[in-house]
Amino acid sequence: SQTIHQWPATLVQPVGSPLSLECTVEGTSNPNLYWYRQAAGRGLQLLFYSVGIGQISSEVPQNLSASRPQDRQFILSSKKLLLSDSGFYLCAWTSTGFTEAFFGQGTRLTVV
Amino acid sequence: AQSVAQPEDQVNVAEGNPLTVKCTYSVSGNPYLFWYVQYPNRGLQFLLKYITGDNLVKGSYGFEAEFNKSQTSFHLKKPSALVSDSALYFCAVRGPWRGNTPLVFGKGTRLSVIA
């Protein structure tokens, strides 16, 4: 069966520090991968999605970037964190086609 | 562009009563609709989906949803609410014209089931 792993679960970082969040999927190949951010326990904002290695689509220009160095690995990064980057970050995957998305357990990022 | 509206921020219901969480959508062509549930500090869990076929879709934990094309709605329902159903519920839509189109989510509705 397929599983998605996301870490770390919580992270407290100072303003101006770098960020790296990692997400990996097991049990499938060539997944579509997504990074969402959820602010204040409400709606989800799509940040990035990828349909293949090295292919990244950015939905919202901001202080973050994403990379997909391997088929089942998706990384969210920042060179310098801002206070406004605080939030709950969720990684998700879908198979090609009109299927549902499966989510990781999320990372709670607090920028101080 | 595709979009989803969840008109209620909060829904309160007594345990044992039926519950409805509302969702309306906007998309060109036939929609692909989903419901998710989120418990505190957790990822989203898939409940059910409508792709095609019967307008009444049954999902996990006794939930069901009714697709209404004329009203562009996809309301989530459960005949008898449980306290453990208290959570944040998200409706999502995916457009059909590209297989890799990301899901677009509503803002969420917080369901509170009172014992």
CSV table of C-alpha atoms in Angstrom, one decimal:
chain,number,residue,atom,x,y,z
A,1,SER,CA,0.0,0.0,0.0
A,2,GLN,CA,1.0,3.6,-0.5
A,3,THR,CA,2.2,5.8,2.4
A,4,ILE,CA,3.4,9.3,2.6
A,5,HIS,CA,5.9,10.6,5.1
A,6,GLN,CA,6.4,14.2,6.1
A,7,TRP,CA,8.9,15.5,8.6
A,8,PRO,CA,9.6,17.1,11.0
A,9,ALA,CA,6.2,17.2,12.8
A,10,THR,CA,7.0,20.5,14.5
A,11,LEU,CA,9.7,23.1,13.9
A,12,VAL,CA,10.5,26.4,15.6
A,13,GLN,CA,12.9,28.6,13.6
A,14,PRO,CA,14.2,32.1,14.0
A,15,VAL,CA,13.5,34.8,11.4
A,16,GLY,CA,16.1,34.8,8.7
A,17,SER,CA,17.0,31.2,9.1
A,18,PRO,CA,16.8,28.6,6.3
A,19,LEU,CA,14.1,26.0,6.0
A,20,SER,CA,13.9,22.5,4.6
A,21,LEU,CA,10.8,20.3,4.9
A,22,GLU,CA,10.9,16.9,3.3
A,23,CYS,CA,8.1,14.6,2.0
A,24,THR,CA,8.5,11.1,0.6
A,25,VAL,CA,5.9,8.7,-0.9
A,26,GLU,CA,6.3,5.0,-0.8
A,27,GLY,CA,4.5,2.3,-2.8
A,28,THR,CA,3.8,4.2,-6.0
A,29,SER,CA,5.7,5.6,-8.9
A,30,ASN,CA,5.5,8.9,-10.7
A,31,PRO,CA,3.1,10.5,-8.3
A,32,ASN,CA,1.9,14.1,-8.5
A,33,LEU,CA,3.1,15.9,-5.5
A,34,TYR,CA,1.8,19.0,-3.7
A,35,TRP,CA,2.7,21.4,-1.0
A,36,TYR,CA,-0.2,23.2,0.8
A,37,ARG,CA,-0.1,25.7,3.6
A,38,GLN,CA,-2.8,26.1,6.2
A,39,ALA,CA,-3.0,29.2,8.2
A,40,ALA,CA,-4.9,29.5,11.5
A,41,GLY,CA,-6.5,26.1,11.2
A,42,ARG,CA,-8.6,27.1,8.2
A,43,GLY,CA,-8.3,26.9,4.4
A,44,LEU,CA,-5.6,25.3,2.4
A,45,GLN,CA,-3.4,27.4,0.1
A,46,LEU,CA,-1.7,25.5,-2.7
A,47,LEU,CA,2.0,26.5,-2.8
A,48,PHE,CA,3.6,24.2,-5.3
A,49,TYR,CA,2.9,21.0,-7.3
A,50,SER,CA,5.0,18.7,-9.4
A,51,VAL,CA,4.1,16.2,-12.0
A,52,GLY,CA,7.6,14.8,-12.4
A,53,ILE,CA,11.3,15.0,-11.4
A,54,GLY,CA,12.5,18.6,-11.7
A,55,GLN,CA,9.1,19.9,-12.8
A,56,ILE,CA,7.7,22.4,-10.3
A,57,SER,CA,4.7,24.7,-10.7
A,58,SER,CA,4.4,27.6,-8.3
A,59,GLU,CA,0.9,28.8,-7.5
A,60,VAL,CA,1.8,31.7,-5.3
A,61,PRO,CA,5.0,33.8,-5.5
A,62,GLN,CA,6.6,34.1,-2.1
A,63,ASN,CA,9.5,33.4,0.1
A,64,LEU,CA,9.5,29.7,-0.5
A,65,SER,CA,10.7,27.3,-3.2
A,66,ALA,CA,10.2,23.6,-3.9
A,67,SER,CA,12.3,20.9,-5.5
A,68,ARG,CA,11.8,17.3,-6.6
A,69,PRO,CA,15.2,15.6,-6.8
A,70,GLN,CA,13.8,12.1,-6.9
A,71,ASP,CA,10.5,10.6,-8.2
A,72,ARG,CA,9.0,10.2,-4.8
A,73,GLN,CA,10.7,13.1,-2.9
A,74,PHE,CA,9.4,16.6,-2.6
A,75,ILE,CA,11.2,19.3,-0.6
A,76,LEU,CA,10.0,22.7,0.5
A,77,SER,CA,12.7,25.3,1.2
A,78,SER,CA,13.4,28.8,2.1
A,79,LYS,CA,16.7,30.7,2.3
A,80,LYS,CA,15.4,33.2,4.9
A,81,LEU,CA,12.3,32.7,6.8
A,82,LEU,CA,9.8,35.4,7.6
A,83,LEU,CA,7.3,35.6,10.4
A,84,SER,CA,4.5,35.3,7.9
A,85,ASP,CA,5.9,31.9,6.9
A,86,SER,CA,4.5,30.4,10.1
A,87,GLY,CA,1.7,27.9,9.5
A,88,PHE,CA,0.9,24.2,9.0
A,89,TYR,CA,2.5,22.7,5.9
A,90,LEU,CA,1.0,19.7,4.3
A,91,CYS,CA,2.4,17.5,1.6
A,92,ALA,CA,0.0,15.4,-0.6
A,93,TRP,CA,0.2,13.1,-3.5
A,94,THR,CA,-2.2,11.8,-6.2
A,95,SER,CA,-1.8,9.3,-8.9
A,96,THR,CA,-2.3,10.5,-12.5
A,97,GLY,CA,-5.9,10.9,-13.3
A,98,PHE,CA,-8.9,12.0,-11.3
A,99,THR,CA,-8.2,10.5,-8.0
A,100,GLU,CA,-8.2,11.8,-4.5
A,101,ALA,CA,-5.2,13.3,-2.8
A,102,PHE,CA,-3.5,11.6,0.2
A,103,PHE,CA,-2.0,13.8,2.8
A,104,GLY,CA,1.0,13.6,5.1
A,105,GLN,CA,0.6,14.4,8.8
A,106,GLY,CA,1.8,17.9,8.4
A,107,THR,CA,4.6,20.1,9.8
A,108,ARG,CA,3.7,22.9,12.3
A,109,LEU,CA,6.2,25.7,11.5
A,110,THR,CA,6.6,28.6,14.0
A,111,VAL,CA,8.9,31.4,13.0
A,112,VAL,CA,10.0,33.5,16.0
B,1,ALA,CA,-11.1,28.9,-12.8
B,2,GLN,CA,-12.4,26.2,-10.5
B,3,SER,CA,-13.6,27.2,-7.0
B,4,VAL,CA,-15.4,25.8,-4.0
B,5,ALA,CA,-17.5,27.6,-1.4
B,6,GLN,CA,-18.3,26.4,2.1
B,7,PRO,CA,-20.8,29.0,3.3
B,8,GLU,CA,-20.7,28.0,7.0
B,9,ASP,CA,-17.7,28.6,9.1
B,10,GLN,CA,-19.3,26.6,12.0
B,11,VAL,CA,-22.0,24.0,12.2
B,12,ASN,CA,-23.3,22.8,15.6
B,13,VAL,CA,-25.5,19.7,15.9
B,14,ALA,CA,-26.7,17.6,18.8
B,15,GLU,CA,-25.4,14.0,19.1
B,16,GLY,CA,-27.8,11.7,17.3
B,17,ASN,CA,-29.2,14.3,15.1
B,18,PRO,CA,-28.6,14.4,11.3
B,19,LEU,CA,-25.9,16.7,10.1
B,20,THR,CA,-25.3,18.6,6.9
B,21,VAL,CA,-22.2,20.5,5.8
B,22,LYS,CA,-22.7,22.5,2.7
B,23,CYS,CA,-20.5,22.9,-0.3
B,24,THR,CA,-21.1,24.6,-3.7
B,25,TYR,CA,-18.7,24.6,-6.6
B,26,SER,CA,-17.8,26.3,-9.8
B,27,VAL,CA,-15.9,24.5,-12.6
B,28,SER,CA,-16.1,24.3,-16.3
B,29,GLY,CA,-17.3,21.0,-17.5
B,30,ASN,CA,-18.0,18.0,-15.2
B,31,PRO,CA,-16.6,18.4,-11.7
B,32,TYR,CA,-14.7,15.9,-9.6
B,33,LEU,CA,-15.6,16.5,-6.0
B,34,PHE,CA,-14.2,15.4,-2.7
B,35,TRP,CA,-14.7,15.7,1.0
B,36,TYR,CA,-12.0,15.5,3.6
B,37,VAL,CA,-11.9,15.7,7.4
B,38,GLN,CA,-9.1,17.1,9.6
B,39,TYR,CA,-8.6,16.5,13.3
B,40,PRO,CA,-6.4,18.9,15.3
B,41,ASN,CA,-2.8,19.1,14.2
B,42,ARG,CA,-3.3,16.2,11.7
B,43,GLY,CA,-3.3,15.9,8.0
B,44,LEU,CA,-6.5,15.7,5.9
B,45,GLN,CA,-8.2,12.3,5.7
B,46,PHE,CA,-10.2,11.4,2.6
B,47,LEU,CA,-13.9,10.7,3.2
B,48,LEU,CA,-15.5,10.3,-0.2
B,49,LYS,CA,-15.5,11.5,-3.8
B,50,TYR,CA,-17.9,12.0,-6.7
B,51,ILE,CA,-16.5,11.3,-10.2
B,52,THR,CA,-19.5,10.1,-12.1
B,53,GLY,CA,-22.5,7.9,-11.7
B,54,ASP,CA,-25.0,7.8,-8.8
B,55,ASN,CA,-25.5,11.2,-7.3
B,56,LEU,CA,-25.5,9.9,-3.8
B,57,VAL,CA,-22.0,8.9,-2.8
B,58,LYS,CA,-21.3,6.9,0.4
B,59,GLY,CA,-18.0,7.2,2.2
B,60,SER,CA,-16.1,6.5,5.3
B,61,TYR,CA,-17.5,6.6,8.9
B,62,GLY,CA,-21.1,6.7,7.8
B,63,PHE,CA,-20.8,9.9,5.8
B,64,GLU,CA,-22.5,10.4,2.4
B,65,ALA,CA,-22.8,13.3,0.0
B,66,GLU,CA,-25.3,14.2,-2.6
B,67,PHE,CA,-24.2,15.7,-6.0
B,68,ASN,CA,-26.7,18.1,-7.4
B,69,LYS,CA,-25.6,19.4,-10.8
B,70,SER,CA,-28.4,22.0,-11.2
B,71,GLN,CA,-27.6,23.6,-7.9
B,72,THR,CA,-23.8,23.0,-8.3
B,73,SER,CA,-23.7,21.6,-4.8
B,74,PHE,CA,-22.1,18.6,-3.0
B,75,HIS,CA,-23.4,18.7,0.6
B,76,LEU,CA,-21.9,16.2,3.1
B,77,LYS,CA,-24.5,14.4,5.3
B,78,LYS,CA,-24.7,11.9,8.1
B,79,PRO,CA,-28.0,10.5,9.5
B,80,SER,CA,-26.8,10.4,13.1
B,81,ALA,CA,-24.0,12.6,14.4
B,82,LEU,CA,-21.4,11.4,16.9
B,83,VAL,CA,-19.3,13.5,19.2
B,84,SER,CA,-16.3,12.0,17.5
B,85,ASP,CA,-17.4,13.6,14.3
B,86,SER,CA,-16.3,17.0,15.6
B,87,ALA,CA,-13.6,18.2,13.3
B,88,LEU,CA,-12.8,20.5,10.4
B,89,TYR,CA,-14.4,19.5,7.1
B,90,PHE,CA,-13.1,20.5,3.7
B,91,CYS,CA,-14.8,20.2,0.3
B,92,ALA,CA,-12.5,20.1,-2.8
B,93,VAL,CA,-13.0,20.2,-6.5
B,94,ARG,CA,-10.8,19.2,-9.4
B,95,GLY,CA,-11.4,20.2,-12.9
B,96,PRO,CA,-11.5,17.6,-15.6
B,97,TRP,CA,-9.6,19.1,-18.4
B,98,ARG,CA,-6.2,18.2,-17.2
B,99,GLY,CA,-5.4,15.0,-15.3
B,100,ASN,CA,-2.8,16.7,-13.2
B,101,THR,CA,-5.0,19.6,-12.1
B,102,PRO,CA,-4.5,20.1,-8.3
B,103,LEU,CA,-7.4,20.0,-5.9
B,104,VAL,CA,-8.8,23.3,-4.9
B,105,PHE,CA,-10.2,23.4,-1.4
B,106,GLY,CA,-12.9,25.4,0.3
B,107,LYS,CA,-12.1,27.3,3.5
B,108,GLY,CA,-13.4,24.6,5.7
B,109,THR,CA,-16.4,24.1,8.1
B,110,ARG,CA,-15.9,23.4,11.7
B,111,LEU,CA,-18.4,20.8,12.9
B,112,SER,CA,-19.2,20.6,16.6
B,113,VAL,CA,-21.3,17.7,17.8
B,114,ILE,CA,-22.7,18.3,21.3
B,115,ALA,CA,-23.4,15.5,23.6
